[in-house]
Amino acid sequence: MIIDNKILVGAGDAPVYLLPEMANRHGLIAGATGTGKTVTMKVLAEGLSNLGVPVFMADVKGDVSSMSLAGEKNEKILSRLEKIGVDQENFVPQAFPVRFWDVYGNGGIPVRATVSDIGPMLLSRLLGLTPAQTGVLNIAFRLADDDGLELIDFKDLKTMLTYVGEIRGELTNTYGNVSPQSVGAIQRALLAFEDQGADVFLGEPDFQIEDWFQRDEAGRGYVNILHCAKLAQNPLLYSTFMLWMLSELYENLPEVGDLEKPKLAFFFDEAHMLFKDAPKALLDKITQVVKLIRSKGVGIYFITQSPSDIPDEVLAQLNNRIQHALHAYTPAEQKAVKVAAMSFRPNSAFKTEEALSNLGTGEALVSMLGENGAPQVVEKATIAPPQCSFTALTGAARAMVVCEDPLYPKYKDAVDNRSAYEILNEIAEEAAAQIQEQELEEARRKQEELQRKEAEKKAKEEARAEAKAAREWEQERKRLEREAREMEKERQAQYKAEGRDKYGRTKLQQSLERAAKRTVKSQARSVGRNTAKRIARGLLGNSNKTAERLAGNFASSVMGDLVDSCFGRR
């Protein structure tokens, strides 16, 4: 509730207010389970929202969703109002402008960040990398930047690391040594990161931090509720988200000094989960941000069971304190009660340590900063009732609120833009295609070489076959010639035995043939001589007896030779 432009926290002997100008000095809401911390957190968030201050709340249990529903004036509420001295007419139940967010996109608008937004240093701290492994991760980011390979989603990061491992030999002279062991260690760490949902968180469209600074039509600040039921069970991703968010706020918000009211207020419920087993990088960043972000107009409030859950360096920065009951059953718990009591400015009306153990549900010891910035004397107060409902939204009702949110279309669908994964895959595909083409060309060359060799082999075989056939034919020819000679010898021997000549003629046939030859030859020569003489006389006349005689002799010789050729030289 807002009274005189101040947030009414509760009342005891006197009302206790959170002054808007002191709300960015951070705060703590502590107390045992069931003592009313969540209600107190809602009361502060409602007051800030009504003042126009946007609020961010990490909702681990899921019960903060009730702020989207208006409460009601029942007997308990009226009794509480009477106890704190507030006229029931001044209490107006109302629903608040709520916007649900969820890293996994199940219980709210998806929240995403790019790999480049996280950066190598933050990522290496979260993954617990060694200096050598951190150096390799830095090389991967630097190489991506130099080669124009955007690192947007988780698969970009994995692909880039694989690429660095593949070309590590080429990187040594330019970027430094990259060992396969370091690449493998980073890849193993990323597997655990992926199992927790990093592939969902890292991507586009990436969240714009200014969307947490919005107000509704009535000027009330939006209550941004991060659904953490699943996220809190994955500490690595939870730490990554918180580190990224705090870094984004700190790096992007300008210095504004002291304001009349904060620009934004953060409430971290179940803060012990945030700090327990948290990476040193997260603790260092939270400490840095808590110390410095006040001047940027942001207030941070931690809600936990005991102040001892908060590191001392952070606890020292939490000036607005609300301490619900602490149970002291063990020596350690008794010490925690004593330490918590000592953190308050004493009130002479009661003993703080005793009061802490005797507080009822909805009661708390409250010490807020006064107008001069000094802590006020601790008051034992009954916390004011929230104006919203106590009943958490059902899953269906939450889904309806999310779907009707004007920012839902902006972030609902993941966008897979062309980045390192796609570019490196294209390069790999081109290289594979070139290799395949080279392999095909090599296969073709080998096939052609094989065919050439087979052709040469076949030609040689054919040549050998032809040579063999020629040799066989030559052998056969010689054999036939030998057989012919032998047959001729046998025939000649037979002729000789029979008294024949080499042509198989008997002596009578030889005598007749020689007689016939002489007769034919004599007649031919005579005819030739006479004919030649007549031709000579016809050409030269009767007076040239010498020419006539020569012509006759020549023709006689020719005809004799002709007869010899016809009968042979036998």
Coordinates of C-alpha atoms in Angstrom, one line a residue:
M1 CA 0.0 0.0 0.0
I2 CA 1.1 3.6 -0.7
I3 CA 0.5 6.1 2.1
D4 CA 1.8 9.6 1.6
N5 CA 3.9 8.4 -1.4
K6 CA 5.6 5.9 0.9
I7 CA 5.4 2.1 0.8
L8 CA 3.7 0.9 4.0
V9 CA 5.7 -2.2 5.1
G10 CA 3.8 -2.8 8.4
A11 CA 3.3 -1.3 11.8
G12 CA 4.0 -2.0 15.5
D13 CA 4.2 0.9 17.9
A14 CA 4.6 3.0 14.8
P15 CA 4.1 2.5 11.0
V16 CA 7.2 1.4 9.1
Y17 CA 7.7 2.7 5.6
L18 CA 10.1 2.0 2.7
L19 CA 11.0 5.4 1.3
P20 CA 11.0 5.4 -2.5
E21 CA 14.3 7.4 -2.6
M22 CA 15.9 4.8 -0.4
A23 CA 14.6 1.7 -2.3
N24 CA 17.7 1.5 -4.4
R25 CA 19.9 1.0 -1.4
H26 CA 19.0 -2.8 -1.5
G27 CA 17.4 -4.9 1.1
L28 CA 17.0 -8.3 2.8
I29 CA 13.9 -10.3 3.7
A30 CA 14.9 -13.2 6.0
G31 CA 13.1 -15.7 8.1
A32 CA 12.4 -19.4 8.7
T33 CA 10.1 -21.3 6.4
G34 CA 6.4 -20.3 6.8
T35 CA 7.0 -17.1 8.6
G36 CA 5.7 -14.8 5.8
K37 CA 8.7 -13.9 3.7
T38 CA 6.8 -14.3 0.4
V39 CA 4.0 -12.1 1.6
T40 CA 6.4 -9.4 2.6
M41 CA 8.1 -9.6 -0.8
K42 CA 4.8 -9.1 -2.5
V43 CA 4.0 -6.1 -0.3
L44 CA 7.2 -4.4 -1.3
A45 CA 6.8 -5.3 -5.0
E46 CA 3.2 -4.0 -5.0
G47 CA 4.2 -0.7 -3.5
L48 CA 7.1 -0.3 -6.0
S49 CA 4.7 -1.2 -8.9
N50 CA 2.2 1.4 -7.7
L51 CA 4.9 4.0 -7.6
G52 CA 5.7 3.2 -11.3
V53 CA 8.8 1.2 -10.6
P54 CA 9.2 -2.0 -12.7
V55 CA 10.0 -5.1 -10.7
F56 CA 11.8 -8.3 -11.5
M57 CA 11.1 -11.3 -9.3
A58 CA 12.8 -14.7 -9.5
D59 CA 9.9 -17.1 -8.5
V60 CA 11.3 -20.5 -7.4
K61 CA 8.2 -21.9 -5.8
G62 CA 5.6 -20.6 -8.3
D63 CA 3.5 -18.8 -5.8
V64 CA 4.4 -15.2 -6.8
S65 CA 2.1 -15.6 -9.9
S66 CA -0.9 -14.7 -7.6
M67 CA 0.1 -11.0 -8.0
S68 CA -1.8 -11.1 -11.3
L69 CA -5.0 -11.6 -9.4
A70 CA -6.8 -9.2 -7.1
G71 CA -7.1 -10.1 -3.4
E72 CA -10.2 -9.8 -1.3
K73 CA -11.3 -8.3 2.0
N74 CA -11.8 -11.3 4.2
E75 CA -11.7 -11.5 8.0
K76 CA -8.0 -12.2 8.1
I77 CA -7.3 -9.2 6.0
L78 CA -9.6 -6.9 7.9
S79 CA -8.0 -8.1 11.2
R80 CA -4.6 -7.4 9.9
L81 CA -5.6 -3.9 8.7
E82 CA -7.0 -3.1 12.1
K83 CA -3.9 -4.4 13.8
I84 CA -1.6 -2.1 11.8
G85 CA -4.0 0.8 12.1
V86 CA -5.1 1.1 8.5
D87 CA -8.6 2.1 7.6
Q88 CA -10.2 -0.7 5.6
E89 CA -11.5 1.9 3.1
N90 CA -7.9 2.7 2.2
F91 CA -7.2 -0.9 1.3
V92 CA -8.1 -1.6 -2.3
P93 CA -7.6 -5.2 -3.5
Q94 CA -6.1 -5.2 -7.0
A95 CA -4.3 -7.2 -9.5
F96 CA -1.0 -6.0 -10.8
P97 CA 0.4 -5.9 -14.3
V98 CA 2.4 -9.1 -14.4
R99 CA 4.6 -10.4 -17.2
F100 CA 5.8 -14.0 -17.0
W101 CA 9.2 -15.0 -18.3
D102 CA 10.9 -18.5 -18.5
V103 CA 14.3 -19.5 -19.9
Y104 CA 12.7 -22.8 -21.1
G105 CA 9.7 -21.0 -22.6
N106 CA 7.2 -23.3 -20.7
G107 CA 5.9 -21.0 -17.9
G108 CA 6.4 -17.6 -19.6
I109 CA 7.8 -15.6 -22.5
P110 CA 11.1 -17.2 -23.6
V111 CA 14.3 -15.4 -22.5
R112 CA 17.3 -15.9 -24.7
A113 CA 20.8 -14.5 -25.0
T114 CA 23.4 -15.0 -27.7
V115 CA 26.7 -16.7 -27.2
S116 CA 28.4 -13.4 -28.0
D117 CA 26.4 -11.7 -25.3
I118 CA 27.7 -14.2 -22.7
G119 CA 31.3 -13.8 -24.0
P120 CA 34.3 -16.1 -23.5
M121 CA 35.5 -14.8 -20.1
L122 CA 32.1 -15.2 -18.4
L123 CA 31.5 -18.5 -20.1
S124 CA 34.9 -19.9 -19.1
R125 CA 34.4 -18.9 -15.5
L126 CA 31.0 -20.6 -15.4
L127 CA 32.4 -23.8 -17.0
G128 CA 35.3 -23.8 -14.6
L129 CA 37.9 -23.9 -17.3
T130 CA 41.6 -23.9 -16.7
P131 CA 43.8 -20.9 -18.0
A132 CA 44.8 -23.0 -21.0
Q133 CA 41.2 -24.0 -21.8
T134 CA 40.1 -20.4 -21.3
G135 CA 42.8 -19.4 -23.8
V136 CA 41.4 -21.9 -26.4
L137 CA 37.9 -20.5 -25.8
N138 CA 39.2 -17.0 -26.4
I139 CA 40.8 -18.1 -29.6
A140 CA 37.5 -19.6 -30.8
F141 CA 35.7 -16.3 -30.2
R142 CA 38.5 -14.2 -31.7
L143 CA 38.7 -16.4 -34.8
A144 CA 34.9 -16.2 -35.2
D145 CA 35.1 -12.5 -35.0
D146 CA 38.0 -12.2 -37.5
D147 CA 36.3 -14.5 -40.0
G148 CA 32.9 -12.9 -39.7
L149 CA 31.3 -16.0 -38.1
E150 CA 28.6 -14.9 -35.7
L151 CA 28.3 -16.9 -32.5
I152 CA 24.6 -16.8 -31.7
D153 CA 23.2 -20.1 -30.5
F154 CA 24.6 -23.1 -28.8
K155 CA 25.3 -25.1 -32.0
D156 CA 27.3 -22.2 -33.3
L157 CA 29.6 -22.5 -30.2
K158 CA 29.9 -26.3 -30.5
T159 CA 30.6 -26.1 -34.3
M160 CA 33.2 -23.3 -33.8
L161 CA 35.1 -25.4 -31.2
T162 CA 35.1 -28.4 -33.5
Y163 CA 36.4 -26.2 -36.3
V164 CA 39.2 -24.8 -34.1
G165 CA 40.1 -28.4 -33.2
E166 CA 40.3 -29.4 -36.9
I167 CA 42.5 -26.5 -38.0
R168 CA 44.5 -26.1 -34.8
G169 CA 47.8 -26.6 -36.7
E170 CA 47.0 -23.6 -38.9
L171 CA 46.2 -21.3 -35.9
T172 CA 49.5 -21.7 -34.0
N173 CA 51.4 -18.9 -35.7
T174 CA 48.5 -16.4 -35.6
Y175 CA 46.6 -17.1 -32.4
G176 CA 48.7 -19.5 -30.3
N177 CA 48.8 -23.1 -29.5
V178 CA 45.6 -25.1 -29.4
S179 CA 45.8 -28.5 -27.9
P180 CA 43.3 -31.2 -28.7
Q181 CA 43.1 -31.9 -24.9
S182 CA 41.9 -28.4 -24.2
V183 CA 39.3 -28.5 -27.0
G184 CA 38.1 -31.9 -25.7
A185 CA 37.8 -30.6 -22.1
I186 CA 35.7 -27.6 -23.3
Q187 CA 33.5 -29.8 -25.3
R188 CA 32.9 -32.1 -22.3
A189 CA 32.0 -29.0 -20.2
L190 CA 29.6 -27.8 -22.9
L191 CA 27.8 -31.2 -22.8
A192 CA 26.9 -30.7 -19.2
F193 CA 25.9 -27.1 -20.0
E194 CA 23.7 -28.4 -22.8
D195 CA 22.0 -31.0 -20.6
Q196 CA 20.8 -28.2 -18.4
G197 CA 19.2 -26.3 -21.2
A198 CA 21.9 -24.0 -22.7
D199 CA 20.7 -24.9 -26.2
V200 CA 17.3 -23.3 -25.3
F201 CA 18.7 -20.2 -23.6
L202 CA 21.3 -19.4 -26.1
G203 CA 19.8 -18.1 -29.3
E204 CA 17.7 -15.4 -31.0
P205 CA 15.7 -13.3 -30.7
D206 CA 17.9 -12.2 -27.8
F207 CA 16.2 -10.4 -24.9
Q208 CA 16.3 -6.6 -24.8
I209 CA 16.8 -5.5 -21.3
E210 CA 14.7 -2.4 -21.7
D211 CA 11.6 -4.7 -21.9
W212 CA 11.9 -5.0 -18.1
F213 CA 11.4 -1.3 -17.7
Q214 CA 7.9 -1.0 -18.9
R215 CA 4.7 0.4 -17.3
D216 CA 1.0 -0.2 -17.9
E217 CA -1.5 2.4 -19.1
A218 CA -2.1 3.4 -15.4
G219 CA 1.6 4.1 -14.9
R220 CA 2.2 1.1 -12.7
G221 CA 5.5 -0.7 -13.2
Y222 CA 5.3 -4.2 -14.6
V223 CA 6.0 -7.1 -12.3
N224 CA 8.4 -9.3 -14.3
I225 CA 8.2 -12.8 -12.9
L226 CA 10.9 -15.3 -13.9
H227 CA 9.6 -18.8 -13.6
C228 CA 12.5 -20.6 -11.9
A229 CA 11.0 -23.9 -10.8
K230 CA 13.0 -25.8 -13.4
L231 CA 15.8 -23.3 -13.8
A232 CA 16.8 -23.5 -10.1
Q233 CA 17.3 -27.2 -10.5
N234 CA 20.0 -26.6 -13.1
P235 CA 22.6 -24.5 -11.2
L236 CA 25.0 -23.9 -14.1
L237 CA 22.3 -22.5 -16.4
Y238 CA 20.8 -20.6 -13.4
S239 CA 24.2 -19.0 -12.7
T240 CA 24.7 -18.2 -16.4
F241 CA 21.4 -16.5 -16.6
M242 CA 21.9 -14.4 -13.5
L243 CA 25.4 -13.4 -14.5
W244 CA 24.3 -12.4 -17.9
M245 CA 21.3 -10.5 -16.6
L246 CA 23.4 -8.6 -14.0
S247 CA 26.1 -7.9 -16.5
E248 CA 23.6 -6.6 -19.0
L249 CA 22.1 -4.3 -16.4
Y250 CA 25.3 -3.0 -15.2
E251 CA 26.9 -2.5 -18.6
N252 CA 23.9 -0.9 -20.3
L253 CA 22.4 1.3 -17.7
P254 CA 23.8 4.8 -17.4
E255 CA 24.9 6.4 -14.1
V256 CA 22.0 8.4 -12.6
G257 CA 23.0 9.0 -9.0
D258 CA 20.3 9.3 -6.4
L259 CA 16.7 9.3 -7.8
E260 CA 13.3 9.9 -6.3
K261 CA 12.6 6.3 -6.9
P262 CA 14.4 3.3 -8.5
K263 CA 14.3 2.7 -12.2
L264 CA 14.0 -1.1 -11.4
A265 CA 13.9 -3.3 -8.4
F266 CA 15.1 -7.0 -8.2
F267 CA 13.8 -9.6 -5.8
F268 CA 15.7 -12.9 -5.6
D269 CA 13.5 -15.4 -3.7
E270 CA 15.2 -18.4 -2.1
A271 CA 18.5 -16.5 -2.4
H272 CA 20.4 -19.3 -0.6
M273 CA 20.0 -21.3 -3.8
L274 CA 21.7 -18.6 -5.7
F275 CA 24.7 -18.5 -3.4
K276 CA 25.0 -22.2 -2.4
D277 CA 27.8 -23.9 -4.4
A278 CA 27.7 -20.9 -6.8
P279 CA 30.7 -20.4 -9.1
K280 CA 33.2 -17.8 -7.8
A281 CA 32.5 -15.8 -11.0
L282 CA 28.8 -15.5 -10.0
L283 CA 29.7 -14.5 -6.4
D284 CA 32.2 -11.9 -7.6
K285 CA 29.7 -10.5 -10.2
I286 CA 26.9 -10.3 -7.7
T287 CA 29.1 -8.6 -5.2
Q288 CA 30.3 -6.1 -7.8
V289 CA 26.8 -5.3 -9.0
V290 CA 25.3 -5.0 -5.6
K291 CA 28.1 -2.5 -4.7
L292 CA 27.9 -0.4 -7.8
I293 CA 24.5 -0.7 -9.4
R294 CA 22.7 1.6 -6.8
S295 CA 24.1 4.6 -8.7
K296 CA 22.4 3.3 -11.9
G297 CA 19.0 3.4 -10.1
V298 CA 18.5 -0.3 -9.4
G299 CA 17.6 -1.8 -6.1
I300 CA 18.2 -5.5 -5.3
Y301 CA 16.4 -7.5 -2.5
F302 CA 17.4 -10.9 -1.4
I303 CA 14.8 -13.2 0.2
T304 CA 16.3 -16.2 2.2
Q305 CA 15.9 -18.1 5.4
S306 CA 18.9 -16.7 7.3
P307 CA 21.2 -13.7 6.8
S308 CA 24.1 -16.2 7.1
D309 CA 23.0 -17.5 3.6
I310 CA 24.3 -14.3 2.1
P311 CA 28.0 -13.6 1.7
D312 CA 29.3 -10.9 4.1
E313 CA 30.4 -8.6 1.3
V314 CA 26.9 -8.7 -0.2
L315 CA 25.1 -8.6 3.2
A316 CA 26.9 -5.4 4.1
Q317 CA 25.3 -3.6 1.2
L318 CA 21.7 -4.6 2.2
N319 CA 20.4 -1.6 4.1
N320 CA 16.6 -2.1 4.2
R321 CA 16.1 -5.2 6.4
I322 CA 13.0 -7.2 7.3
Q323 CA 13.7 -10.1 9.6
H324 CA 11.0 -12.7 10.3
A325 CA 11.2 -15.3 13.0
L326 CA 14.3 -17.4 13.3
H327 CA 14.1 -20.8 15.1
A328 CA 17.1 -21.6 17.3
Y329 CA 17.2 -25.3 18.1
T330 CA 20.9 -25.9 17.6
P331 CA 24.0 -24.0 18.7
A332 CA 24.6 -22.9 15.1
E333 CA 21.0 -21.6 14.8
Q334 CA 21.4 -19.8 18.2
K335 CA 24.5 -18.1 16.9
A336 CA 22.7 -17.1 13.7
V337 CA 19.9 -15.5 15.8
K338 CA 22.4 -13.6 17.8
V339 CA 24.3 -12.4 14.7
A340 CA 21.0 -11.4 13.0
A341 CA 19.9 -9.4 16.1
M342 CA 23.3 -7.6 16.2
S343 CA 22.8 -6.3 12.7
F344 CA 19.9 -4.1 13.8
R345 CA 20.0 -0.7 15.4
P346 CA 18.7 -1.6 19.0
N347 CA 15.3 -0.5 20.2
S348 CA 15.1 0.2 24.0
A349 CA 11.5 -1.1 24.0
F350 CA 12.5 -4.8 23.6
K351 CA 15.5 -7.1 23.3
T352 CA 16.1 -7.8 19.7
E353 CA 17.5 -11.3 20.1
E354 CA 14.5 -12.5 22.2
A355 CA 12.0 -10.8 19.9
L356 CA 13.5 -12.7 16.9
S357 CA 12.6 -16.1 18.4
N358 CA 9.2 -15.1 19.5
L359 CA 7.8 -13.5 16.3
G360 CA 4.6 -15.0 14.9
T361 CA 3.7 -15.5 11.3
G362 CA 3.3 -12.2 9.5
E363 CA 5.4 -10.4 12.1
A364 CA 9.0 -9.2 11.6
L365 CA 11.7 -7.0 12.9
V366 CA 12.0 -4.1 10.5
S367 CA 14.7 -1.5 10.0
M368 CA 14.5 0.8 7.0
L369 CA 16.7 3.7 5.9
G370 CA 15.4 7.0 7.1
E371 CA 15.3 10.2 5.0
N372 CA 18.9 11.0 6.0
G373 CA 20.1 7.6 4.8
A374 CA 20.8 6.2 8.2
P375 CA 19.2 2.9 9.4
Q376 CA 16.1 3.5 11.7
V377 CA 15.7 1.9 15.0
V378 CA 14.4 -1.6 14.7
E379 CA 10.6 -2.0 15.0
K380 CA 8.7 -5.1 15.9
A381 CA 6.0 -4.9 13.3
T382 CA 3.0 -6.7 11.8
I383 CA 3.5 -6.8 8.0
A384 CA 0.8 -5.2 5.9
P385 CA -1.4 -7.5 3.9
P386 CA -0.9 -7.7 0.1
Q387 CA -3.5 -6.3 -2.2
C388 CA -3.1 -9.2 -4.6
S389 CA -4.5 -12.7 -4.2
F390 CA -2.9 -15.5 -2.1
T391 CA -3.9 -18.1 -4.7
A392 CA -1.3 -18.9 -7.4
L393 CA -2.4 -19.0 -11.0
T394 CA -3.2 -22.4 -12.6
G395 CA -1.2 -23.5 -15.5
A396 CA -4.0 -22.7 -18.0
A397 CA -4.5 -19.2 -16.5
R398 CA -0.8 -18.5 -16.6
A399 CA -0.6 -19.7 -20.3
M400 CA -3.5 -17.3 -21.1
V401 CA -1.7 -14.4 -19.5
V402 CA 1.5 -15.2 -21.4
C403 CA -0.2 -15.6 -24.8
E404 CA -2.1 -12.3 -24.4
D405 CA 1.1 -10.4 -23.4
P406 CA 2.0 -7.9 -26.2
L407 CA 5.7 -8.9 -25.9
Y408 CA 4.9 -12.6 -26.5
P409 CA 4.9 -12.5 -30.3
K410 CA 8.3 -10.7 -30.1
Y411 CA 10.0 -13.6 -28.3
K412 CA 7.9 -16.7 -28.7
D413 CA 9.6 -18.3 -31.7
A414 CA 13.2 -19.0 -31.8
V415 CA 15.0 -17.6 -34.9
D416 CA 17.8 -19.6 -36.5
N417 CA 19.6 -16.9 -38.5
R418 CA 22.6 -17.7 -40.7
S419 CA 25.6 -17.8 -38.3
A420 CA 28.8 -19.8 -37.6
Y421 CA 27.0 -23.1 -37.7
E422 CA 25.4 -22.6 -41.1
I423 CA 28.5 -20.9 -42.6
L424 CA 30.9 -23.6 -41.3
N425 CA 28.6 -26.3 -42.5
E426 CA 28.5 -24.7 -45.9
I427 CA 32.3 -24.6 -46.0
A428 CA 32.4 -28.2 -44.9
E429 CA 29.9 -29.2 -47.5
E430 CA 31.9 -27.4 -50.2
A431 CA 35.0 -29.0 -49.0
A432 CA 33.3 -32.4 -48.9
A433 CA 31.9 -31.7 -52.4
Q434 CA 35.5 -30.8 -53.6
I435 CA 36.8 -33.9 -52.0
Q436 CA 34.1 -36.0 -53.5
E437 CA 34.8 -34.4 -56.9
Q438 CA 38.5 -35.1 -56.5
E439 CA 37.7 -38.7 -55.4
L440 CA 35.4 -39.1 -58.4
E441 CA 38.1 -37.6 -60.7
E442 CA 40.7 -39.9 -59.1
A443 CA 38.3 -42.8 -59.5
R444 CA 37.8 -41.9 -63.2
R445 CA 41.5 -41.5 -63.7
K446 CA 42.1 -44.9 -62.0
Q447 CA 39.4 -46.4 -64.2
E448 CA 40.9 -45.0 -67.3
E449 CA 44.3 -46.1 -66.2
L450 CA 42.9 -49.6 -65.5
Q451 CA 41.2 -49.6 -68.9
R452 CA 44.5 -48.5 -70.6
K453 CA 46.4 -51.2 -68.8
E454 CA 43.8 -53.8 -69.7
A455 CA 43.9 -52.6 -73.3
E456 CA 47.7 -52.8 -73.3
K457 CA 47.5 -56.2 -71.7
K458 CA 45.0 -57.3 -74.3
A459 CA 47.1 -55.9 -77.1
K460 CA 50.1 -57.7 -75.7
E461 CA 48.2 -60.9 -75.4
E462 CA 46.9 -60.5 -78.9
A463 CA 50.4 -59.7 -80.1
R464 CA 51.8 -62.7 -78.3
A465 CA 48.9 -64.8 -79.8
E466 CA 49.7 -63.5 -83.3
A467 CA 53.4 -64.1 -82.8
K468 CA 52.7 -67.6 -81.5
A469 CA 50.4 -68.3 -84.5
A470 CA 53.0 -66.9 -86.8
R471 CA 55.6 -69.2 -85.2
E472 CA 53.3 -72.1 -85.4
W473 CA 52.5 -71.3 -89.1
E474 CA 56.2 -71.0 -89.8
Q475 CA 56.8 -74.3 -88.1
E476 CA 54.0 -75.8 -90.1
R477 CA 55.3 -74.3 -93.3
K478 CA 58.8 -75.7 -92.7
R479 CA 57.2 -79.1 -91.8
L480 CA 55.3 -79.1 -95.0
E481 CA 58.4 -78.1 -96.9
R482 CA 60.4 -80.9 -95.3
E483 CA 57.6 -83.3 -96.1
A484 CA 57.5 -82.0 -99.7
R485 CA 61.2 -82.4 -100.0
E486 CA 61.1 -85.8 -98.6
M487 CA 58.2 -86.7 -100.9
E488 CA 60.2 -85.3 -103.8
K489 CA 63.2 -87.3 -102.8
E490 CA 61.1 -90.4 -102.6
R491 CA 59.5 -89.6 -106.0
Q492 CA 62.9 -88.9 -107.5
A493 CA 64.2 -92.1 -106.0
Q494 CA 61.2 -93.9 -107.4
Y495 CA 61.7 -92.3 -110.8
K496 CA 65.4 -93.3 -110.8
A497 CA 64.4 -96.8 -109.8
E498 CA 62.0 -96.9 -112.7
G499 CA 64.5 -95.3 -115.1
R500 CA 62.6 -92.0 -115.4
D501 CA 64.1 -88.5 -115.3
K502 CA 63.3 -86.0 -112.6
Y503 CA 60.1 -85.1 -114.3
G504 CA 58.8 -88.7 -114.4
R505 CA 59.3 -89.3 -118.0
T506 CA 60.5 -92.5 -119.4
K507 CA 63.3 -92.6 -121.9
L508 CA 61.0 -93.2 -124.8
Q509 CA 58.9 -90.2 -123.7
Q510 CA 62.0 -88.1 -123.4
S511 CA 63.1 -89.2 -126.9
L512 CA 59.7 -88.4 -128.4
E513 CA 59.5 -85.0 -126.6
R514 CA 63.0 -84.1 -127.8
A515 CA 62.1 -85.0 -131.4
A516 CA 58.9 -83.1 -131.3
K517 CA 60.8 -80.1 -129.8
R518 CA 63.4 -80.2 -132.6
T519 CA 60.8 -80.4 -135.3
V520 CA 58.7 -77.6 -133.8
K521 CA 61.7 -75.5 -133.2
S522 CA 63.0 -76.1 -136.7
Q523 CA 59.7 -75.2 -138.2
A524 CA 59.3 -72.1 -136.0
R525 CA 62.7 -70.9 -136.8
S526 CA 62.2 -71.4 -140.5
V527 CA 58.8 -69.6 -140.4
G528 CA 60.3 -66.8 -138.4
R529 CA 63.3 -66.4 -140.8
N530 CA 61.2 -66.4 -143.9
T531 CA 58.7 -64.1 -142.5
A532 CA 61.3 -61.6 -141.3
K533 CA 63.0 -61.6 -144.7
R534 CA 59.8 -60.8 -146.5
I535 CA 59.1 -58.0 -144.1
A536 CA 62.6 -56.7 -144.6
R537 CA 62.3 -56.9 -148.5
G538 CA 59.0 -55.1 -148.2
L539 CA 60.5 -52.4 -146.1
L540 CA 64.0 -52.1 -147.7
G541 CA 63.6 -53.6 -151.1
N542 CA 65.4 -56.5 -152.7
S543 CA 68.8 -54.8 -152.9
N544 CA 69.6 -55.0 -149.1
K545 CA 70.5 -58.6 -148.7
T546 CA 72.5 -58.0 -145.5
A547 CA 69.5 -56.5 -143.7
E548 CA 67.3 -59.3 -145.0
R549 CA 69.8 -61.9 -143.7
L550 CA 70.1 -60.2 -140.3
A551 CA 66.3 -59.9 -139.9
G552 CA 65.9 -63.5 -140.8
N553 CA 68.5 -64.7 -138.3
F554 CA 67.0 -62.6 -135.5
A555 CA 63.5 -63.8 -136.1
S556 CA 64.8 -67.4 -136.3
S557 CA 66.5 -67.0 -132.9
V558 CA 63.4 -65.5 -131.2
M559 CA 61.2 -68.3 -132.4
G560 CA 63.7 -70.8 -131.2
D561 CA 63.7 -69.3 -127.7
L562 CA 59.9 -69.2 -127.7
V563 CA 59.7 -72.9 -128.4
D564 CA 62.2 -73.5 -125.7
S565 CA 60.1 -71.6 -123.2
C566 CA 57.0 -73.5 -124.1
F567 CA 58.7 -76.9 -123.9
G568 CA 61.0 -76.0 -121.0
R569 CA 64.7 -76.5 -120.7
R570 CA 64.5 -80.3 -120.5

